[in-house]
């Protein structure tokens, strides 16, 4: 997959910085609609907690929404997490593929459908509610 945005470019869109910036690259971006991103789990990292995988999905979704010209300089905040399912462990050395589709936006509030997988096998899925501030 081609890299559309590298880490430095992602940091121009969302306010997160290491160690809290949890996506390494964006591979596909349909501004305001959908995003595909990647997180490389380092060999020295521990098993990745599910809650961090949800945050990875949220950060990817934030890139899609905050890339809209009218959202430049704003931040995305969690409003809720629904129907979240953890399906498998993500371990050191894994490449986590993250997909988020924005399924609803009304004013500053919206919902994204998120899926993170390793080698095509689902690791986590959730509906993420967000607010743009």
Coordinates of N, CA, C and O in Angstrom, one line a residue:
X1 N 0.8 -1.2 0.0 CA 0.0 0.0 0.0 C 0.9 1.3 0.0 O 1.9 1.3 0.7
X2 N 0.5 2.2 -0.7 CA 1.2 3.5 -0.8 C 0.9 4.3 0.5 O -0.1 4.2 1.0
X3 N 1.9 5.1 0.9 CA 1.8 6.0 2.0 C 1.3 7.3 1.5 O 1.9 7.9 0.6
X4 N 0.1 7.7 2.0 CA -0.5 9.0 1.6 C 0.0 10.1 2.5 O 0.3 11.2 2.1
X5 N 0.0 9.7 3.8 CA 0.5 10.7 4.9 C 1.5 9.9 5.8 O 1.2 8.8 6.3
X6 N 2.7 10.5 6.0 CA 3.6 9.9 7.0 C 3.3 10.5 8.3 O 2.4 11.4 8.5
X7 N 4.1 10.1 9.3 CA 3.9 10.6 10.7 C 3.9 12.1 10.9 O 3.1 12.7 11.6
X8 N 4.9 12.7 10.2 CA 5.0 14.2 10.3 C 3.7 14.9 9.7 O 3.2 15.8 10.3
X9 N 3.2 14.4 8.6 CA 2.0 14.9 8.0 C 0.8 14.7 8.9 O -0.1 15.5 8.9
X10 N 0.8 13.5 9.5 CA -0.4 13.2 10.4 C -0.4 14.2 11.6 O -1.4 14.7 12.0
X11 N 0.8 14.5 12.1 CA 1.0 15.5 13.2 C 0.6 16.9 12.8 O 0.3 17.7 13.7
X12 N 0.5 17.2 11.5 CA 0.0 18.5 11.1 C -1.5 18.6 11.1 O -2.1 19.6 11.1
X13 N -2.2 17.4 11.2 CA -3.6 17.3 11.2 C -4.2 17.1 12.6 O -5.2 17.7 13.0
X14 N -3.6 16.1 13.4 CA -4.1 15.9 14.7 C -3.1 16.3 15.7 O -1.9 16.3 15.4
X15 N -3.5 16.6 17.0 CA -2.5 17.2 17.9 C -1.7 16.2 18.7 O -0.8 16.5 19.4
X16 N -1.9 14.9 18.5 CA -1.2 13.8 19.2 C 0.3 13.8 18.9 O 0.7 14.0 17.7
X17 N 1.2 13.5 19.9 CA 2.6 13.4 19.7 C 3.0 12.1 20.5 O 2.4 11.6 21.3
X18 N 4.2 11.6 20.1 CA 4.8 10.4 20.8 C 4.9 10.7 22.3 O 5.2 11.9 22.7
X19 N 4.5 9.8 23.1 CA 4.2 8.4 22.9 C 2.7 8.2 22.6 O 2.2 7.1 22.5
X20 N 1.9 9.3 22.5 CA 0.5 9.1 22.3 C 0.0 9.2 20.9 O -1.2 9.0 20.6
X21 N 0.9 9.5 19.9 CA 0.5 9.3 18.5 C 0.5 7.9 18.2 O 1.6 7.2 18.2
X22 N -0.6 7.3 17.9 CA -0.7 5.8 17.8 C -0.9 5.3 16.3 O -1.3 4.1 16.2
X23 N -0.8 6.1 15.3 CA -0.8 5.6 14.0 C 0.5 6.1 13.3 O 1.0 7.2 13.5
X24 N 1.0 5.2 12.4 CA 2.3 5.4 11.8 C 2.2 6.0 10.4 O 3.1 6.8 10.0
X25 N 1.2 5.7 9.7 CA 1.0 6.2 8.3 C -0.5 6.0 7.9 O -1.2 5.2 8.4
X26 N -0.9 6.9 7.0 CA -2.2 6.8 6.4 C -2.0 6.3 4.9 O -1.1 6.9 4.2
X27 N -2.7 5.3 4.6 CA -2.5 4.6 3.2 C -3.5 5.0 2.2 O -3.3 5.0 1.0
X28 N -4.7 5.3 2.7 CA -5.8 5.8 1.8 C -6.6 6.9 2.6 O -6.8 6.7 3.8
X29 N -7.0 7.9 1.9 CA -7.8 9.0 2.6 C -8.8 9.5 1.6 O -8.5 10.0 0.5
X30 N -10.1 9.4 2.0 CA -11.1 10.1 1.3 C -11.6 11.1 2.3 O -12.4 10.8 3.3
X31 N -11.2 12.4 2.2 CA -11.4 13.4 3.2 C -12.8 13.5 3.6 O -13.7 13.6 2.8
X32 N -13.0 13.4 5.0 CA -14.4 13.5 5.5 C -15.2 12.3 5.4 O -16.3 12.2 6.0
X33 N -14.7 11.2 4.8 CA -15.5 10.0 4.5 C -14.9 8.7 5.0 O -15.5 7.9 5.7
X34 N -13.6 8.5 4.7 CA -13.0 7.2 5.1 C -11.5 7.3 5.1 O -10.9 8.2 4.4
X35 N -10.9 6.4 5.8 CA -9.4 6.4 6.0 C -8.9 5.0 6.2 O -9.6 4.2 6.8
X36 N -7.8 4.7 5.7 CA -7.1 3.4 6.0 C -5.7 3.8 6.5 O -5.0 4.6 5.8
X37 N -5.3 3.3 7.7 CA -4.1 3.7 8.3 C -3.4 2.4 8.8 O -4.0 1.3 8.8
X38 N -2.1 2.6 9.2 CA -1.3 1.4 9.7 C -0.6 1.8 11.0 O -0.1 2.9 11.1
X39 N -0.6 0.8 11.9 CA 0.3 0.9 13.1 C 1.2 -0.3 13.1 O 0.7 -1.4 13.0
X40 N 2.5 0.0 13.1 CA 3.5 -1.1 13.2 C 3.8 -1.3 14.7 O 4.3 -0.4 15.4
X41 N 3.5 -2.5 15.2 CA 3.7 -2.9 16.6 C 5.2 -3.3 16.6 O 5.6 -4.3 16.0
X42 N 6.0 -2.6 17.4 CA 7.4 -2.9 17.4 C 7.7 -4.2 18.2 O 6.9 -4.6 19.0
X43 N 8.8 -4.8 17.8 CA 9.2 -6.1 18.5 C 9.4 -5.9 20.0 O 9.1 -6.9 20.7
X44 N 9.8 -4.8 20.4 CA 10.0 -4.5 21.9 C 8.7 -4.1 22.6 O 8.7 -4.0 23.8
X45 N 7.6 -3.8 21.9 CA 6.4 -3.4 22.5 C 5.7 -4.6 23.2 O 5.9 -5.8 22.8
X46 N 4.9 -4.3 24.2 CA 4.2 -5.4 24.8 C 3.0 -5.8 24.0 O 2.7 -5.1 23.0
X47 N 2.2 -6.8 24.4 CA 0.9 -7.1 23.7 C 0.1 -5.8 23.8 O 0.0 -5.1 24.8
X48 N -0.6 -5.4 22.7 CA -1.3 -4.2 22.6 C -2.6 -4.3 23.2 O -3.5 -5.1 22.8
X49 N -2.9 -3.4 24.2 CA -4.2 -3.4 24.9 C -5.3 -3.0 23.9 O -5.1 -2.1 23.1
X50 N -6.5 -3.6 24.1 CA -7.6 -3.3 23.3 C -8.0 -1.8 23.3 O -8.3 -1.3 22.2
X51 N -7.9 -1.2 24.4 CA -8.3 0.2 24.5 C -7.4 1.1 23.6 O -7.8 2.1 23.1
X52 N -6.1 0.7 23.5 CA -5.2 1.4 22.6 C -5.6 1.2 21.2 O -5.4 2.1 20.4
X53 N -6.0 0.0 20.8 CA -6.5 -0.2 19.5 C -7.7 0.6 19.1 O -7.8 1.2 18.0
X54 N -8.6 0.8 20.1 CA -9.7 1.7 19.8 C -9.2 3.1 19.6 O -9.7 3.9 18.7
X55 N -8.2 3.6 20.4 CA -7.7 4.9 20.3 C -7.0 5.1 18.9 O -7.1 6.1 18.3
X56 N -6.3 4.0 18.4 CA -5.7 4.0 17.1 C -6.8 4.3 16.0 O -6.6 5.1 15.1
X57 N -7.9 3.6 16.2 CA -9.0 3.8 15.2 C -9.6 5.2 15.3 O -9.8 5.8 14.3
X58 N -9.7 5.7 16.5 CA -10.2 7.1 16.7 C -9.2 8.1 16.1 O -9.7 9.1 15.4
X59 N -7.9 7.9 16.2 CA -7.0 8.8 15.6 C -7.0 8.8 14.1 O -7.0 9.8 13.4
X60 N -7.2 7.6 13.5 CA -7.3 7.5 12.1 C -8.6 8.2 11.6 O -8.5 9.0 10.6
X61 N -9.7 8.0 12.3 CA -10.9 8.7 11.9 C -10.8 10.2 12.1 O -11.3 10.9 11.2
X62 N -10.1 10.6 13.1 CA -9.8 12.1 13.3 C -9.1 12.7 12.1 O -9.4 13.8 11.6
X63 N -8.1 11.9 11.5 CA -7.4 12.4 10.3 C -8.4 12.6 9.2 O -8.3 13.6 8.5
X64 N -9.3 11.7 9.0 CA -10.3 11.8 7.9 C -11.1 13.1 8.1 O -11.3 13.9 7.1
X65 N -11.6 13.3 9.3 CA -12.5 14.5 9.6 C -11.7 15.8 9.7 O -12.2 16.8 9.2
X66 N -10.6 15.8 10.3 CA -9.9 17.0 10.5 C -9.1 17.5 9.2 O -8.5 18.5 9.2
X67 N -9.1 16.6 8.2 CA -8.5 17.0 6.9 C -9.5 17.9 6.1 O -9.1 18.5 5.1
X68 N -10.7 18.0 6.5 CA -11.7 18.9 5.9 C -11.2 20.3 6.1 O -10.9 20.7 7.3
X69 N -11.2 21.2 5.1 CA -10.8 22.6 5.3 C -11.5 23.3 6.4 O -10.8 24.0 7.2
X70 N -12.8 23.0 6.6 CA -13.5 23.7 7.7 C -13.1 23.2 9.1 O -13.5 23.9 10.1
X71 N -12.4 22.1 9.2 CA -12.0 21.6 10.5 C -10.5 21.8 10.8 O -10.0 21.3 11.8
X72 N -9.8 22.5 9.9 CA -8.4 22.7 10.1 C -8.2 23.4 11.4 O -8.8 24.4 11.8
X73 N -7.2 22.9 12.2 CA -6.9 23.5 13.5 C -7.8 23.0 14.7 O -7.6 23.4 15.8
X74 N -8.9 22.3 14.4 CA -9.8 21.8 15.4 C -9.3 20.4 15.9 O -8.3 19.8 15.4
X75 N -9.9 19.9 17.0 CA -9.6 18.6 17.5 C -10.8 17.7 17.6 O -11.9 18.2 17.7
X76 N -10.6 16.4 17.5 CA -11.7 15.5 17.7 C -11.7 14.9 19.1 O -10.6 14.5 19.6
X77 N -12.8 14.8 19.7 CA -12.9 14.3 21.1 C -13.9 13.0 21.0 O -14.8 13.0 20.3
X78 N -13.6 12.1 21.9 CA -14.4 10.9 22.0 C -15.8 11.3 22.6 O -15.8 12.1 23.6
X79 N -16.9 10.8 22.0 CA -18.2 11.0 22.6 C -18.8 9.7 23.1 O -19.7 9.7 23.9
X80 N -18.2 8.6 22.6 CA -18.7 7.3 23.0 C -18.1 6.2 22.1 O -17.6 6.4 21.0
X81 N -18.2 5.0 22.7 CA -17.8 3.8 22.0 C -18.9 2.8 22.1 O -19.3 2.5 23.2
X82 N -19.4 2.3 21.0 CA -20.6 1.4 21.0 C -20.2 0.1 20.2 O -19.4 0.1 19.3
X83 N -20.8 -1.0 20.6 CA -20.7 -2.3 19.9 C -19.2 -2.7 19.7 O -18.8 -3.1 18.6
X84 N -18.4 -2.4 20.7 CA -17.0 -2.7 20.6 C -16.7 -4.2 20.9 O -17.2 -4.7 21.9
X85 N -16.0 -4.8 20.0 CA -15.7 -6.2 20.2 C -14.2 -6.4 19.9 O -13.6 -6.0 18.9
X86 N -13.5 -7.1 20.9 CA -12.1 -7.5 20.8 C -12.1 -8.9 20.3 O -12.6 -9.8 21.0
X87 N -11.4 -9.2 19.2 CA -11.5 -10.5 18.6 C -10.2 -11.3 18.7 O -10.2 -12.5 18.6
X88 N -9.0 -10.6 18.8 CA -7.8 -11.3 18.9 C -6.7 -10.4 19.4 O -6.8 -9.2 19.4
X89 N -5.7 -11.0 20.0 CA -4.5 -10.3 20.5 C -3.7 -9.7 19.4 O -3.6 -10.3 18.3
X90 N -3.2 -8.6 19.6 CA -2.2 -7.9 18.7 C -0.9 -8.0 19.5 O -0.7 -7.4 20.6
X91 N 0.1 -8.6 18.9 CA 1.4 -8.9 19.6 C 2.5 -8.2 18.9 O 2.4 -7.8 17.8
X92 N 3.7 -8.2 19.6 CA 4.9 -7.6 19.0 C 5.2 -8.1 17.7 O 5.1 -9.3 17.4
X93 N 5.5 -7.2 16.7 CA 5.8 -7.6 15.4 C 4.6 -7.5 14.4 O 4.8 -7.6 13.2
X94 N 3.4 -7.4 15.0 CA 2.2 -7.3 14.1 C 2.1 -6.0 13.4 O 2.6 -4.9 13.8
X95 N 1.5 -6.0 12.2 CA 1.1 -4.8 11.5 C -0.4 -4.7 11.6 O -1.1 -5.5 11.1
X96 N -0.9 -3.6 12.2 CA -2.3 -3.4 12.4 C -2.8 -2.5 11.3 O -2.4 -1.4 11.2
X97 N -3.8 -3.1 10.5 CA -4.4 -2.3 9.5 C -5.7 -1.7 10.1 O -6.5 -2.5 10.6
X98 N -5.9 -0.4 9.9 CA -7.0 0.3 10.5 C -7.9 0.9 9.4 O -7.3 1.6 8.5
X99 N -9.2 0.7 9.5 CA -10.1 1.3 8.6 C -11.2 2.0 9.3 O -11.8 1.4 10.3
X100 N -11.5 3.2 9.0 CA -12.6 3.9 9.6 C -13.5 4.6 8.5 O -12.9 5.3 7.6
X101 N -14.8 4.3 8.5 CA -15.7 4.9 7.6 C -16.6 5.8 8.4 O -17.2 5.4 9.4
X102 N -16.7 7.1 8.0 CA -17.6 8.0 8.7 C -19.0 7.8 8.2 O -19.3 7.9 7.0
X103 N -19.9 7.3 9.1 CA -21.2 6.9 8.6 C -22.3 7.9 9.0 O -23.4 7.9 8.4
X104 N -22.0 8.9 9.8 CA -23.0 9.9 10.2 C -22.3 11.2 10.7 O -21.4 11.1 11.6
X105 N -22.8 12.3 10.3 CA -22.3 13.6 10.8 C -23.5 14.5 10.9 O -24.2 14.7 9.9
X106 N -23.6 15.1 12.1 CA -24.7 16.1 12.3 C -24.1 17.3 13.1 O -23.8 17.1 14.3
X107 N -23.8 18.4 12.4 CA -23.1 19.5 13.1 C -21.7 19.0 13.5 O -21.0 18.4 12.8
X108 N -21.3 19.3 14.8 CA -20.0 18.9 15.2 C -19.9 17.4 15.7 O -18.9 17.0 16.2
X109 N -21.0 16.7 15.7 CA -21.1 15.3 16.2 C -21.2 14.3 15.1 O -21.9 14.6 14.1
X110 N -20.5 13.2 15.2 CA -20.5 12.2 14.2 C -20.2 10.8 14.7 O -19.9 10.6 15.9
X111 N -20.4 9.8 13.8 CA -20.1 8.4 14.1 C -19.2 7.8 13.0 O -19.5 8.0 11.9
X112 N -18.3 7.0 13.5 CA -17.4 6.3 12.6 C -17.5 4.8 12.8 O -17.6 4.4 14.0
X113 N -17.5 4.0 11.8 CA -17.4 2.6 11.9 C -16.0 2.2 11.7 O -15.4 2.4 10.7
X114 N -15.4 1.5 12.8 CA -14.0 1.2 12.8 C -13.7 -0.3 12.8 O -14.5 -1.0 13.4
X115 N -12.6 -0.6 12.1 CA -12.2 -2.0 12.1 C -10.7 -2.0 12.1 O -10.1 -1.3 11.3
X116 N -10.1 -2.8 12.9 CA -8.6 -3.0 12.9 C -8.3 -4.5 12.8 O -9.0 -5.3 13.4
X117 N -7.4 -4.8 11.9 CA -7.1 -6.2 11.6 C -5.6 -6.5 11.4 O -4.9 -5.5 11.2
X118 N -5.3 -7.7 11.6 CA -3.9 -8.2 11.4 C -4.0 -9.3 10.4 O -4.7 -10.3 10.6
X119 N -3.3 -9.2 9.3 CA -3.3 -10.2 8.2 C -4.7 -10.6 7.8 O -5.0 -11.7 7.6
X120 N -5.6 -9.6 7.7 CA -7.0 -9.8 7.3 C -7.9 -10.4 8.4 O -9.1 -10.6 8.1
X121 N -7.4 -10.7 9.6 CA -8.2 -11.2 10.7 C -8.5 -10.0 11.6 O -7.7 -9.3 12.1
X122 N -9.9 -9.9 11.9 CA -10.3 -8.8 12.8 C -9.7 -8.9 14.1 O -9.7 -9.9 14.8
X123 N -9.2 -7.7 14.6 CA -8.7 -7.6 16.0 C -9.7 -6.9 16.9 O -9.9 -7.2 18.0
X124 N -10.2 -5.8 16.3 CA -11.2 -5.0 17.1 C -12.2 -4.3 16.1 O -11.7 -4.0 15.0
X125 N -13.4 -4.2 16.5 CA -14.4 -3.5 15.7 C -15.2 -2.6 16.7 O -15.4 -3.1 17.8
X126 N -15.6 -1.5 16.2 CA -16.4 -0.6 17.1 C -17.1 0.5 16.3 O -16.6 0.8 15.2
X127 N -18.1 1.1 16.9 CA -18.7 2.4 16.4 C -18.2 3.5 17.4 O -18.4 3.3 18.6
X128 N -17.5 4.5 16.8 CA -17.0 5.5 17.6 C -17.7 6.8 17.4 O -17.9 7.3 16.2
X129 N -18.3 7.4 18.5 CA -18.9 8.7 18.4 C -17.9 9.8 18.8 O -17.1 9.6 19.7
X130 N -17.9 10.8 18.0 CA -16.9 11.9 18.2 C -17.6 13.3 18.2 O -18.7 13.4 17.7
X131 N -16.9 14.2 18.7 CA -17.3 15.6 18.6 C -16.1 16.4 18.1 O -14.9 16.2 18.6
X132 N -16.3 17.3 17.2 CA -15.3 18.2 16.7 C -15.3 19.5 17.5 O -16.4 20.1 17.6
X133 N -14.2 19.9 18.1 CA -14.2 21.1 18.9 C -13.1 22.0 18.3 O -12.1 21.7 18.0

